[in-house]
Structure formats: structure tokens, C-alpha cells
Coordinates of C-alpha atoms in Angstrom, one line a residue:
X1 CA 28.8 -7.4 -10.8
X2 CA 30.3 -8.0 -7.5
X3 CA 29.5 -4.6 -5.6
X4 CA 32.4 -5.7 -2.9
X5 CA 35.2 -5.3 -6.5
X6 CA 34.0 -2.0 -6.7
X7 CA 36.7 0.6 -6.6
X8 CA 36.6 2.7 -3.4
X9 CA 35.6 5.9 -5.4
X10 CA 32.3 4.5 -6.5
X11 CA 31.3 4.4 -2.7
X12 CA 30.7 8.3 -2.2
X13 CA 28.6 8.5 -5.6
X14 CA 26.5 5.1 -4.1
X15 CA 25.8 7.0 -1.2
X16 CA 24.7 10.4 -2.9
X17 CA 22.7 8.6 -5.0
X18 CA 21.2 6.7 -2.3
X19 CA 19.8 10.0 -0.6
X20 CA 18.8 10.7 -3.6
X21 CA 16.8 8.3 -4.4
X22 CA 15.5 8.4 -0.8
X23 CA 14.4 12.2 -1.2
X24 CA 12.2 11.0 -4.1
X25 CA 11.0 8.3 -2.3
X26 CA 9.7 10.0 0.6
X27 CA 8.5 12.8 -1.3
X28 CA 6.5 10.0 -2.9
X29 CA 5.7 8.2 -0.1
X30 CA 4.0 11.0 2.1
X31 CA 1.1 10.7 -0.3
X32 CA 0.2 7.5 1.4
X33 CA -0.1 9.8 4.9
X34 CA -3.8 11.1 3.4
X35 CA -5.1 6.9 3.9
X36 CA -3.4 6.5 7.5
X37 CA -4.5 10.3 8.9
X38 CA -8.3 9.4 7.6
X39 CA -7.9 5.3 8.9
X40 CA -6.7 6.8 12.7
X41 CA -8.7 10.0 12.8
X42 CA -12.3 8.1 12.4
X43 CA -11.5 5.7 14.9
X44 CA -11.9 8.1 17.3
X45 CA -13.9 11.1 15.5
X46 CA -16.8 8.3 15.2
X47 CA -17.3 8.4 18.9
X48 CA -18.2 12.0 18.6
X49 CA -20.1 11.6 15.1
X50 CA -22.6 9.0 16.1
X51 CA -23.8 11.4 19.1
X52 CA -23.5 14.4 17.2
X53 CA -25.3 13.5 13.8
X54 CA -27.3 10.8 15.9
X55 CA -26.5 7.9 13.3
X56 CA -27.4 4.0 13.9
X57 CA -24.4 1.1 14.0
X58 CA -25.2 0.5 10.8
X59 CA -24.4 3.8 9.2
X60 CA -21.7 3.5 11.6
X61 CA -20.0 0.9 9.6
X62 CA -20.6 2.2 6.4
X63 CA -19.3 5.6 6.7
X64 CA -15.9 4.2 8.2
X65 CA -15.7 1.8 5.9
X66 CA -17.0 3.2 2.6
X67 CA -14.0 5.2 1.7
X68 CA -11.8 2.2 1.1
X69 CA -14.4 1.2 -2.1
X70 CA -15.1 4.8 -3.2
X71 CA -10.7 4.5 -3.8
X72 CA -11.7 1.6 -6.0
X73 CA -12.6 4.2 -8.3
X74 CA -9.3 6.5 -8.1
X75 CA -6.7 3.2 -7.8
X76 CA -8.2 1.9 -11.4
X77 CA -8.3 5.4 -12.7
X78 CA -4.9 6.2 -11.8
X79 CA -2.7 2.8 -14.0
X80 CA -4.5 5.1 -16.8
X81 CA -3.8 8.4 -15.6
X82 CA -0.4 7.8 -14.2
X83 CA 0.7 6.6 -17.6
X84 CA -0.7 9.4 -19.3
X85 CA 0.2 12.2 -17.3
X86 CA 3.4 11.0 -15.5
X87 CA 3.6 9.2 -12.4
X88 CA 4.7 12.8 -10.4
X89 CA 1.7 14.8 -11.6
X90 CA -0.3 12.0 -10.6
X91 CA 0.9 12.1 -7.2
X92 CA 0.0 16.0 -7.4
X93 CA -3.6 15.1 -8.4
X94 CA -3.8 12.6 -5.6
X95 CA -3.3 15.5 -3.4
X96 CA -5.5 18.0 -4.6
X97 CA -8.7 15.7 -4.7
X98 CA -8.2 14.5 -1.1
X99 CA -7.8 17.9 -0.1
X100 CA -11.5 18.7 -1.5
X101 CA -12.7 15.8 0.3
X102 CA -11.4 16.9 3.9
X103 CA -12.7 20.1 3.4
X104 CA -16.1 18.8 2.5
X105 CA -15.9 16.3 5.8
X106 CA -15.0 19.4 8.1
X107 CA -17.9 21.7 6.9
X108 CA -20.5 18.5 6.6
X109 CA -24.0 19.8 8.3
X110 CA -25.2 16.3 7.9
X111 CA -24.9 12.5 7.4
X112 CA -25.3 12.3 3.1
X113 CA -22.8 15.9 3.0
X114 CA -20.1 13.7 5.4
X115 CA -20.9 10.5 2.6
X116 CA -20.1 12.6 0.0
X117 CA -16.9 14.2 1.3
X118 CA -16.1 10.5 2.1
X119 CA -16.6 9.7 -1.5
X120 CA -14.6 12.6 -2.8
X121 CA -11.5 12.1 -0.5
X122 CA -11.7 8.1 -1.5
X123 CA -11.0 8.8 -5.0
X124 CA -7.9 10.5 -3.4
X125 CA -6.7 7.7 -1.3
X126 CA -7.2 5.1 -4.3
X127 CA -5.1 7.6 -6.8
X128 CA -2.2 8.2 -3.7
X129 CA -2.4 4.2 -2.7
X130 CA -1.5 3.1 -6.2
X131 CA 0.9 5.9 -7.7
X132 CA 3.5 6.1 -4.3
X133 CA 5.2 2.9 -4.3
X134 CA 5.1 2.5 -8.0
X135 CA 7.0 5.7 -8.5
X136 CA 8.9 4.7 -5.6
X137 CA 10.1 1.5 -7.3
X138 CA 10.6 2.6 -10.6
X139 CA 13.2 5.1 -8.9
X140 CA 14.8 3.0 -7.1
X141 CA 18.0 1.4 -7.0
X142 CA 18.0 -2.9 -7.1
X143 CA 20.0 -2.5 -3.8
X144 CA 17.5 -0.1 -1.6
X145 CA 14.6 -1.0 -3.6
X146 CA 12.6 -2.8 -0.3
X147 CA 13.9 0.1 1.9
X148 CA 12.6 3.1 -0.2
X149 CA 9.4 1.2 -1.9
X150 CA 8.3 0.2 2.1
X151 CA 8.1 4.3 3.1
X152 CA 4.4 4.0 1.7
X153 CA 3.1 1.9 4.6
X154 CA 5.5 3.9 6.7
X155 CA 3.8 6.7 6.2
X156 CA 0.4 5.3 6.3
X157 CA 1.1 4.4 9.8
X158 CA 2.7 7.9 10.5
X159 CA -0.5 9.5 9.3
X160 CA -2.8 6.6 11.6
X161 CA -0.5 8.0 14.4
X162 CA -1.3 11.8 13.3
X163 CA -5.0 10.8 13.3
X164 CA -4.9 9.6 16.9
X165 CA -3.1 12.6 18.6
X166 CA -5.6 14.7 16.3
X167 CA -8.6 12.5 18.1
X168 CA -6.9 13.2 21.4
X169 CA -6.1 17.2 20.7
X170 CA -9.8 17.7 20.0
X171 CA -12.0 15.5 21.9
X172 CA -12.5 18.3 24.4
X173 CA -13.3 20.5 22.2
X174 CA -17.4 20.9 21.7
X175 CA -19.6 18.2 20.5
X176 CA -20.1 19.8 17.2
X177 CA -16.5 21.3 16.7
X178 CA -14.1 18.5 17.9
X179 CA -14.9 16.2 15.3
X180 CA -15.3 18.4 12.2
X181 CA -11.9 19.6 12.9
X182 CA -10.3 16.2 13.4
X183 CA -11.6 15.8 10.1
X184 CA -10.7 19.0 7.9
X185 CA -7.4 19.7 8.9
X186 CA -6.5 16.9 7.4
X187 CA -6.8 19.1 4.0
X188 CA -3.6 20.7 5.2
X189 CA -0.6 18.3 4.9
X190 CA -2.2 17.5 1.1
X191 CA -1.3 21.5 0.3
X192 CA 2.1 20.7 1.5
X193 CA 2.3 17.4 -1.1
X194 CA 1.0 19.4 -3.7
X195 CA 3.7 21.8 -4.1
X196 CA 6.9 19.4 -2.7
X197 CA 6.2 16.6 -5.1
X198 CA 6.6 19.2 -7.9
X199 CA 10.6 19.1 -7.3
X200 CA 10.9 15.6 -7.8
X201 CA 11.8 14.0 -10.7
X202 CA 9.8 12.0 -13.7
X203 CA 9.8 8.0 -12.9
X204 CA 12.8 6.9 -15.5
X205 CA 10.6 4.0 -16.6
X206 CA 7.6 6.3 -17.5
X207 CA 10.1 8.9 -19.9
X208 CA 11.5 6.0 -21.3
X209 CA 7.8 4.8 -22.0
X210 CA 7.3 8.1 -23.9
X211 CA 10.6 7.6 -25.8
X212 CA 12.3 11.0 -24.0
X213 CA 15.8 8.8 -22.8
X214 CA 17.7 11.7 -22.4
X215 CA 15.6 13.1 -19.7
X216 CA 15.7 9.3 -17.9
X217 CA 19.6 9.1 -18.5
X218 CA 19.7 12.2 -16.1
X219 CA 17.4 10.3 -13.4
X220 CA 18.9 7.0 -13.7
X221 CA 22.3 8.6 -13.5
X222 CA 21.3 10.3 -10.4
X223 CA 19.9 7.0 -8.9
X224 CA 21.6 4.0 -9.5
X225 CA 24.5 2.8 -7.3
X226 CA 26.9 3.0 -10.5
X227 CA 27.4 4.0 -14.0
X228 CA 27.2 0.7 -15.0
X229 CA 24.3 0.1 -13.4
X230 CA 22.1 3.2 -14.7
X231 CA 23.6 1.6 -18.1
X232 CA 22.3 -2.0 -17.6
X233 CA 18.7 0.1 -16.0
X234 CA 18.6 1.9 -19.2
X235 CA 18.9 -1.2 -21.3
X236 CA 16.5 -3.3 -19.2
X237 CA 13.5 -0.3 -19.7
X238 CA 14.3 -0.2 -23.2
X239 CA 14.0 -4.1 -24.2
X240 CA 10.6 -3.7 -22.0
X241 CA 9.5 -1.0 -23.5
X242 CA 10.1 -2.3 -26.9
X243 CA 13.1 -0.1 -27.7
X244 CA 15.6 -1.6 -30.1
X245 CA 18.6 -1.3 -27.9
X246 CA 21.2 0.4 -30.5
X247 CA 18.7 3.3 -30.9
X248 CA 19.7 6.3 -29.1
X249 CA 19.1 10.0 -28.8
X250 CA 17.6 12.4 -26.8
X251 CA 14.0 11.7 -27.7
X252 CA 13.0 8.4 -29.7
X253 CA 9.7 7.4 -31.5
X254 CA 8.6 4.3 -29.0
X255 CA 7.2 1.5 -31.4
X256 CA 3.3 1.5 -30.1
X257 CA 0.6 -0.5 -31.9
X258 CA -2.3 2.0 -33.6
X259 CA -5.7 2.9 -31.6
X260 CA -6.7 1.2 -28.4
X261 CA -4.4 -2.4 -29.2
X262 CA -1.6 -1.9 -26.8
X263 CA -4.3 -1.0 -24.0
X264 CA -6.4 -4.4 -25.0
X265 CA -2.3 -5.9 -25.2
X266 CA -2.1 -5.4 -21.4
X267 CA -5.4 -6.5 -20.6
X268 CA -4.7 -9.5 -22.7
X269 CA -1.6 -10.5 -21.4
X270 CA -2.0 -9.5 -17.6
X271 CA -6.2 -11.0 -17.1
X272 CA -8.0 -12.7 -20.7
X273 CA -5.0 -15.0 -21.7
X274 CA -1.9 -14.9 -19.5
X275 CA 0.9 -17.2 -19.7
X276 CA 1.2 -19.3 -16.6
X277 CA 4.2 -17.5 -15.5
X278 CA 2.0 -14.0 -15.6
X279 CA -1.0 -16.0 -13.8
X280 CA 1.3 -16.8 -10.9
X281 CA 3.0 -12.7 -10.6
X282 CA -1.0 -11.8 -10.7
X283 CA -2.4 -14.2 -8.1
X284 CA 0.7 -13.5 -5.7
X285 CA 0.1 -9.8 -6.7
X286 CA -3.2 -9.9 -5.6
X287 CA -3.2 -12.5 -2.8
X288 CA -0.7 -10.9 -0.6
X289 CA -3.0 -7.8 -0.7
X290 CA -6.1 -9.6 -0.4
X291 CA -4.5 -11.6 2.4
X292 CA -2.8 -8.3 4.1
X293 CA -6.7 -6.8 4.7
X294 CA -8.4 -9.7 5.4
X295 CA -6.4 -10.8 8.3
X296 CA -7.9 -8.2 10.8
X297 CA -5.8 -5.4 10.4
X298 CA -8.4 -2.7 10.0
X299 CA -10.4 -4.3 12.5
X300 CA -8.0 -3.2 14.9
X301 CA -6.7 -0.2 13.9
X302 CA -10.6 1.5 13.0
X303 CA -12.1 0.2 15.8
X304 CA -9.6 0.3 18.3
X305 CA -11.6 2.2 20.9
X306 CA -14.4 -0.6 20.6
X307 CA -11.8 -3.4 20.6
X308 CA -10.1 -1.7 23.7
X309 CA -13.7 -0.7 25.5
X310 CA -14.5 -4.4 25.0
X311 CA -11.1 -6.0 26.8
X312 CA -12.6 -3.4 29.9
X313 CA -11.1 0.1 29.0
X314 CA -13.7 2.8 29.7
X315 CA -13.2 6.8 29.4
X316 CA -13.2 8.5 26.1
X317 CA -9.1 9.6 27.3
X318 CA -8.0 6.4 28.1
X319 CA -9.6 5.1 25.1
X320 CA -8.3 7.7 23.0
X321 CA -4.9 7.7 24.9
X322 CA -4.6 3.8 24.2
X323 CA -5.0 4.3 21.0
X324 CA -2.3 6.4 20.3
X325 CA -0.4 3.7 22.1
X326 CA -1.1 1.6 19.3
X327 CA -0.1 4.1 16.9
X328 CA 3.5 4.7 17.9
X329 CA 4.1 0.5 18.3
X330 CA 3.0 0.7 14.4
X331 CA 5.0 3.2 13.5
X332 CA 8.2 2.3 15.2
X333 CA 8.3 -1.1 14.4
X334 CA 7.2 0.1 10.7
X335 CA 10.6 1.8 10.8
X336 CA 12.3 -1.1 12.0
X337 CA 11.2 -2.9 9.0
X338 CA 12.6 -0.7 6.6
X339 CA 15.9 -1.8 7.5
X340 CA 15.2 -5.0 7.8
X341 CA 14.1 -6.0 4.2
X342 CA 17.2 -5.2 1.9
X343 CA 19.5 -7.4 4.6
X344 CA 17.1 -10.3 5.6
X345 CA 14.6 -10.5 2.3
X346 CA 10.9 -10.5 2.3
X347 CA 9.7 -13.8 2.6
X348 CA 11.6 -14.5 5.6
X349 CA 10.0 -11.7 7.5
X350 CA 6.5 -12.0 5.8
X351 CA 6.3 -15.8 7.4
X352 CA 7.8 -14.3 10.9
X353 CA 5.4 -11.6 10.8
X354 CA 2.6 -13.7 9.9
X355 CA 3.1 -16.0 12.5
X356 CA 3.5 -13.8 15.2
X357 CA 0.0 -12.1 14.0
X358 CA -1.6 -15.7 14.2
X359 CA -0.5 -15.8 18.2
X360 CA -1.2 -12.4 18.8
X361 CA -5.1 -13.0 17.3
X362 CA -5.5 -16.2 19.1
X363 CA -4.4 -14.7 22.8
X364 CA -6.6 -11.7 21.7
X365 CA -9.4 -13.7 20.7
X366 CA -9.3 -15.6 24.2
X367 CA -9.1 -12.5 25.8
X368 CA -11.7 -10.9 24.9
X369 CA -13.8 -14.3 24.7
X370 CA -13.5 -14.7 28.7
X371 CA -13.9 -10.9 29.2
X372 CA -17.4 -11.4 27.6
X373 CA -18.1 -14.5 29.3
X374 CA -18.0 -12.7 32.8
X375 CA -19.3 -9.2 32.1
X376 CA -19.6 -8.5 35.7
X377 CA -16.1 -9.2 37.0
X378 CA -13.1 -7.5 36.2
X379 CA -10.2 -10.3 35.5
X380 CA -7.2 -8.3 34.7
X381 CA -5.3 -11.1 33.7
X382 CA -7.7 -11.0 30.9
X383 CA -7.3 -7.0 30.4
X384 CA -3.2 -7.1 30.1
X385 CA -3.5 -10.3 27.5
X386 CA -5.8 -8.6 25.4
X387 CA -3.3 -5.0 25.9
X388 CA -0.6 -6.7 25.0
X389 CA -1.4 -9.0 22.4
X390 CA -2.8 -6.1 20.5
X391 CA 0.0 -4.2 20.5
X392 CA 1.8 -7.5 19.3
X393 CA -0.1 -7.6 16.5
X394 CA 0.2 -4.5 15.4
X395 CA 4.1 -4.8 15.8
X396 CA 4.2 -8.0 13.8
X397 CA 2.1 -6.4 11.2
X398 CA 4.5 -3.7 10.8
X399 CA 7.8 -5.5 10.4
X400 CA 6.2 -7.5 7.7
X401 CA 2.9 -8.1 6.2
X402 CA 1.9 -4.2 6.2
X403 CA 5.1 -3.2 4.2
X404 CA 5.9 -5.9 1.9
X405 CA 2.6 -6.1 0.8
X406 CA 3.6 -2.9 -1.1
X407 CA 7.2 -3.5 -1.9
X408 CA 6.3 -7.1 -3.6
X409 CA 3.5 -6.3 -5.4
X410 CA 5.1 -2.8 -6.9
X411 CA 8.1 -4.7 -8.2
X412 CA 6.8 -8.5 -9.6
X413 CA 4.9 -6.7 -12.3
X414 CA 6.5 -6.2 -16.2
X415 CA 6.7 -2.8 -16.7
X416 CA 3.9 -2.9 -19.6
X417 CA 1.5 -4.5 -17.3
X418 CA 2.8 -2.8 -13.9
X419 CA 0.6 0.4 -13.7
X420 CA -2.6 -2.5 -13.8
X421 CA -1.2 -5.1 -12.1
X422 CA -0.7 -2.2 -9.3
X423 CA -4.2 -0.8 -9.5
X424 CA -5.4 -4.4 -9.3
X425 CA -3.8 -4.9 -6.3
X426 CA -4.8 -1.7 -4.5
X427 CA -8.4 -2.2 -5.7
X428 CA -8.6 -5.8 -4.1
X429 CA -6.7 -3.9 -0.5
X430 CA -9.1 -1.9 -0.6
X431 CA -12.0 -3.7 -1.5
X432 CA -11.4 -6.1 1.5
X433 CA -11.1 -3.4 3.7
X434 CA -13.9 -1.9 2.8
X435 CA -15.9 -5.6 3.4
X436 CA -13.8 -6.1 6.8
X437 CA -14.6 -2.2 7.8
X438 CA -18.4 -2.3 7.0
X439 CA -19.3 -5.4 8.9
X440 CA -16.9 -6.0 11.9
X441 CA -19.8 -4.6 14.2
X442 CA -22.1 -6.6 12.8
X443 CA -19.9 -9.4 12.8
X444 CA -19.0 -9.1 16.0
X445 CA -22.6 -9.2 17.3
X446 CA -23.1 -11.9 15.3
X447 CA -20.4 -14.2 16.7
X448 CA -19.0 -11.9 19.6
X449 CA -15.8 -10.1 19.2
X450 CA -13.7 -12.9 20.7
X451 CA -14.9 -15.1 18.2
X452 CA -14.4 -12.1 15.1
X453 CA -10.6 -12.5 15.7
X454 CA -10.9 -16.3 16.1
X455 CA -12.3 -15.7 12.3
X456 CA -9.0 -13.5 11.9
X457 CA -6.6 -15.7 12.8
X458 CA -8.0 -18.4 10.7
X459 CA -7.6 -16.1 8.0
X460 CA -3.9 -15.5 8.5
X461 CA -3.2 -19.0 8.6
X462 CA -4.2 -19.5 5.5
X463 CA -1.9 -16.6 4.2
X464 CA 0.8 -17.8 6.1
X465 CA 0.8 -20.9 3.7
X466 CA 0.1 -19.3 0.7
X467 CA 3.0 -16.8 1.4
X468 CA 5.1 -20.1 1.9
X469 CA 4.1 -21.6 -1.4
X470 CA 3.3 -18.9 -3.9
X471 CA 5.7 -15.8 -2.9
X472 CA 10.0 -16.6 -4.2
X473 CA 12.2 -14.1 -3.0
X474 CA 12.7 -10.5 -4.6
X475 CA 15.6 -9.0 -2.3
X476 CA 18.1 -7.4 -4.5
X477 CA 16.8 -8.6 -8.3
X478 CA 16.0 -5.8 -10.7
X479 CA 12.5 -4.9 -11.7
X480 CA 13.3 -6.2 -15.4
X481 CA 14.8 -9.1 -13.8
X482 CA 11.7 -10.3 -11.9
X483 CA 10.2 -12.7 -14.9
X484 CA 13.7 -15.0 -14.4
X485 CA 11.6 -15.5 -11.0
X486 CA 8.1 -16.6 -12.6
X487 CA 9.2 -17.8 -15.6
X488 CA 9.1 -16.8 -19.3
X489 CA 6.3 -14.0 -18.9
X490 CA 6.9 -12.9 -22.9
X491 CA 6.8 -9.5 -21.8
X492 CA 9.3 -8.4 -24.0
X493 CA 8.1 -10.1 -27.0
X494 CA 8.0 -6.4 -28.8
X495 CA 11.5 -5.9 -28.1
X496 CA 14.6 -7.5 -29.7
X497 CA 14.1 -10.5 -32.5
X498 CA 15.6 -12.6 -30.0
X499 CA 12.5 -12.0 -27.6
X500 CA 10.3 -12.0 -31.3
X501 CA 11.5 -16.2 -31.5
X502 CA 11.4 -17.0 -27.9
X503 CA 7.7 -16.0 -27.9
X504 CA 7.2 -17.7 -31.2
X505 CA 8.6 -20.8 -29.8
X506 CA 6.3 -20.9 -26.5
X507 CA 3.4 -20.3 -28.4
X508 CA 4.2 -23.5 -30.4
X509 CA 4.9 -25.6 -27.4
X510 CA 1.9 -24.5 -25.6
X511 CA -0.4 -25.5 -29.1
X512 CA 1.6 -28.8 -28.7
X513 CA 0.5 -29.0 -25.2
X514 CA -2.7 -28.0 -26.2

């Protein structure tokens, strides 16, 4: 439909409907606040936990990087969980288990009681990381989809932000004190979650999943741009779902195979046999995640102090203060983004971004490469280079890589296959981080720092072409519309008898291939 034909009355619902939408969306979206409040706070809450609790570089490492795989464990439980419960209560749960886990980090006594509470609030992270832009795209309008599914990693970097003021509020408090603090108050803002997310409404996809249309007439009603277009939603979910399209009523028996078959149906069609155009959504699902982590990103924003100490910085509060620095760049340019990727598209500003991250990592690498080389001089040219390309990096990140990682890989997926296709790619974020977390000291001893983001920038080139070759253009299709993209993904071969033949007839021309 051309939106510019539209009568001038439509306009005011659009708009309504648009803050609606938005409301759920950051509702959502604030979830993702518990990942960037733990990333920033241990950046600087490590300083004072390695003197207090007397731990080794080694242990180090693995207690800021181990939360990232314990979420391994939450992002794969919650594709299940999520379509059992509901995608809102979900979020809820998210909330409440990562408020256990702050607790337990504020009143640790000791290095295996500070593990654990890192292992408890990880499960947390990995349910919030995979539910928020998933519910956030299944509510969504086509036309402010890439606006409202980017809030996620907006709100990651506002709680990295919140994490660094929290390092810089309490690091002159006592030795013992300061840091258990920074760490436990972060139990608060989950309380808050908890009980906001319980006005939102269901995801329309997921009550349509459970056959209850009546209840997702009401949401898609109140969140598409038009009428018509909460119609032609409606339709979309029901074909994927496998809802003959005439059938109607308030609550409809959903055609399901019996026992476990639909679960090994998803496994089957999304990882043991999938059809090439399936292959490609997975591998671009899971690259630009893998690709987002791997390119340094942690590196930076963990160990900023360190990164900052080594370009010549000294002082716990200009440490601390620079780092903060570094969290408002991210955060403001984050909010630039948002705008950006309903009007310019996502792979336009995924290759800028990427590109400008490749500079920034090469100018930072030299830096800090001719900073080590002459330990005893201070060369400020060096200093400012390695200031400023940082704070490059992290801007280029944020108008690009670090949203749309989220907002592509939530909305490629088919709808039967999007809850683990989703937790796939969270689980391979944060597996990488958890690598790239664990081992940049030691990798930076190994091969000097300079030389670490040498390795990081390599690393982005490579994603740079991949994004250029593997990743078409999303802006403004709908979610049932993404397959046209791919290819024939046969993810509606339980739907209509016309999907029932086209699936017939690929699997005779692939035999014949065969």
C-alpha cells in the first residue's frame, strides 16, 4: 500500500499507535540495562576487587568474563521458556533472577561466593538478552521496527553508562564497601522491571501461537500503522503459524503435531536439515553476532581503565572519570542510531560503522604500540590518538554494529524457528564475549596491547566483507515477509495447501538435484 495515499485521518491513529508500540518497546527494552550496568560497573569495581579479595590476573579475567557463558545457560533456556510462558512473563523472570544474583555479588565475603552470584545473575542476562528484542519485534510495526527493536542495545549502553557513574560515586567509599555496593545496587532497577513489564501487553505472534486471536486482534490493533495493516499482520502470523486463514474466533485450536515432533520440526528445519535459504538467515543470524563480539568491543568497554592506564592515564579518578567519558559517546551516538535505521537501512550503516571501527582500531593499535615502545617518555601525540580513537570506536560501534546486530537477527527468523534462531544468536554473543573477556590480559601480555587491537581490527575486516556479501536489506519488510529475502524457507509448509505443494515441489527438485 502506498502510505503517502493514505487519507489524512489515518495519520493521528499512526502516530498513537506509534507511542504505543514505543511504550512496549522500552518497557521491553530496559531489561537489556541488567547486561550494560554489570559490563560498566566491573570495569571499574575490579580495581577495587583484585586488592580487596587479593585475586591473581587470571581470576581477574574469569570473573569479568564468565558471566557472558553462565547467560549461555538462560539465552537457550529462554526460546523454550518464552514460548511457553509468554514472551512478557519471561521478561519478568529475567528480572527476578538477576536480582538474586546482584544481591549475592554485594554481600560476597569471598572469591567462589562472588563466582556464584556471577553465575546466578548470568542466567539473568542470557534470559533478558534474548526475550527484549524479540518481543520488541514481534510488536512492532514494519515501519518503526529498526527504531523500537534497536532500544535493546540502547539500553545496554545506558546501563554501561549507569555502571560507570556507579564506579565513580563509590570509589571513595572504603576498600571493602565501595565495590560491594557498585555491585548490589544493581538489584534495584530489576524490582522496577519486574513490576512495569507487568502492564505491557502479550507479543501478538506468541497469542496467535497459542490460538487466543482475539486477544492479538486487540494488540495488533493497537500497534500497526493501520487497519489494514493489523489485518494483513494478522494474516501473515496465522499462515505461519499454521492457521487456515478463514478460521476465526476468539480462541482457535492451533493445528500442532502430537508429543515432542514440532520441537524436533524446529530443530530440523532451523540446524539438522535446512533448506539453503534457512542456512543463509542462520549463518547471517549468527555471524553478525559472532562478528559484533569478536571485533574488540568488550575489550574496550571492560577494560577500559587498563586500555586508558596503558595510552598513559594514571589516577583511579581520571581513570574512572575517562571512562564515563566513554559511556555517554556510546550512549549518545546509540541514540543517534535509532533514528537513523528506519530512514537510511541497516546495511548501509553496518558497512559505515564497520569501517570507521577498522580506522579507529588501527590508530588505536599504533597508539598504544609506540606508547609501549618508549615507556619512559611521555609523547602526547601518542596519548590524544589513542583518546580519541577510542572514543571513535565506540561511536562507530554505536550507530551501527552494536544495534543492528539485534534488530537483524530478531527479525530474519520465521516465526516457528525465531525463539531458537534468537537464543542461538545470543548464545554465540555471548560465548565470544566471554572468550574475548577471559583472555584479553593474557593476550595482551602475549602480544602487547597494541598488537591485541592489531588482532581486532583484522577481525572487523573480515566482518566488514561478510556484512557486504551475506546481509540483504531488511528496512521496512515485515517479519513474515523476510523469507522473499532468503528464498523459499518452507516455513509455512503447515499452513495453506498452496504452501502444502510449493514444499512438495522443492523437495522434488532438490531429489532431482540430488
Amino acid at each position: 500500500m502506498d502510505r503517502a495515499a493514505l487519507p489524512a485521518a489515518v495519520e493521528p491513529k499512526k502516530k498513537g499507535n506509534v507511542r504505543f508500540a514505543f511504550a512496549c518497546a522500552i518497557l521491553a527494552s530496559m531489561t537489556s540495562i541488567l547486561l550494560g550496568y554489570d559490563i560498566g560497573v566491573m570495569s571499574g569495581a575490579s580495581l577495587y576487587i583484585q586488592k580487596d579479595l587479593k585475586i591473581n590476573d587470571t581470576q581477574l579475567e574469569v570473573l569479568m568474563g564468565i558471566l557472558n557463558v553462565y547467560s549461555l545457560i538462560g539465552s537457550f533456556a529462554a526460546g523454550r521458556t518464552s514460548d511457553w510462558i509468554g514472551r512478557r512473563f519471561t521478561i519478568v523472570f529475567a528480572a527476578v533472577i538477576f536480582f538474586a544474583g546482584a544481591l549475592i555479588m554485594g554481600f560476597s565475603v569471598n572469591y567462589a561466593m562472588l563466582m556464584f552470584g556471577r553465575f546466578v545473575a548470568g542466567i539473568g542476562v542470557g534470559y533478558a538478552l534474548m526475550i527484549a528484542p524479540v518481543y520488541t519485534a514481534e510488536v512492532s510495526p514494519a515501519s518503526a521496527r529498526g527504531f523500537l527493536t534497536s532500544f535493546p542495545e540502547v539500553f545496554i549502553n545506558f546501563g554501561i553508562l549507569l555502571g560507570y557513574v556507579s564506579n565513580f560515586a563509590f570509589a571513595r567509599l572504603s576498600l571493602r564497601l565501595g565495590w560491594r555496593i557498585m555491585l548490589g545496587i544493581g538489584a534495584v532497577p530489576s524490582v522496577l522491571l519486574a513490576f512495569m513489564v507487568l502492564g505491557m501487553p502479550e507479543s501478538p505472534r506468541w497469542l496467535v501461537m497459542k490460538g487466543r486471536l482475539a486477544d492479538a486482534k486487540v494488540v495488533l490493533a493497537k500497534t500497526s500503522d493501520t487497519p489494514e495493516e493489523a489485518a494483513e499482520r494478522l494474516a501473515d502470523i496465522k499462515t505461519a503459524a499454521g492457521i487456515p486463514l478463514d478460521l476465526d474466533g476468539d480462541v482457535v485450536a492451533v493445528p500442532k503435531n502430537k508429543g515432542s515432533s514440532e520441537e524436533k520440526r524446529v530443530w530440523k528445519d532451523l540446524i539438522l536439515s535446512p533448506t539453503k535459504a534457512m542456512r543463509h538467515i542462520l549463518i547471517a543470524g549468527i555471524g553478525i553476532h559472532f562478528f559484533q563480539q569478536s571485533s574488540g568491543i568488550d575489550a574496550v568497554v571492560l577494560y577500559s581503565p587498563l586500555v586508558f592506564k596503558s595510552a598513559g592515564i594514571t589516577g583511579d579518578n581520571r581513570l574512572l572519570g575517562t571512562t564515563v567519558a566513554v559511556g555517554a559517546t556510546k550512549t549518545v551516538f546509540i541514540l543517534v542510531a535509532t533514528f537513523l535505521l528506519d530512514r537510511i537501512g541497516r546495511r548501509p550503516l553496518l558497512l559505515s560503522s564497520t569501517g570507521g571501527m577498522i580506522v579507529s582500531l588501527v590508530g588505536l593499535a599504533t597508539g598504544l604500540t609506540v606508547i609501549s615502545r618508549h615507556p619512559d617518555e611521555k609523547i602526547t601525540w601518542a596519548i590524544v590518538l589513542c583518546i580519541f580513537c577510542i572514543m571513535a570506536y565506540v561511536a562507530f560501534f554505536s550507530i551501527g554494529l552494536g544495534p543492528i546486530t539485534w534488530v537483524y537477527s530478531s527479525e530474519i527468523f520465521p516465526l516457528h524457528v525465531r525463539a531458537l534462531g534468537c537464543s542461538l544468536g545470543v548464545a554465540v554473543n555471548r560465548l565470544t564475549s566471554g572468550v574475548i573477556s577471559m583472555t584479553f590480559i593474557s593476550l595482551s601480555k602475549a602480544m602487547t596491547i597494541g598488537g591485541a587491537f592489531f588482532l581486532f581490527a583484522g577481525i572487523a575486516s573480515f566482518a566488514w566483507v561478510f556484512f557486504f556479501a551475506y546481509l540483504p536489506e531488511t528496512r521496512g519488510r515485515t517479519l513474515e515477509d523476510m523469507s522473499s529475502l532468503f528464498g523459499n524457507t518452507a516455513t509455512h509448509k503447515q499452513g495453506a495447501a498452496e504452501a502444502d505443494d510449493d514444499a512438495g515441489e522443492k523437495k522434488v527438485e532438490m531429489a532431482a538435484t540430488n
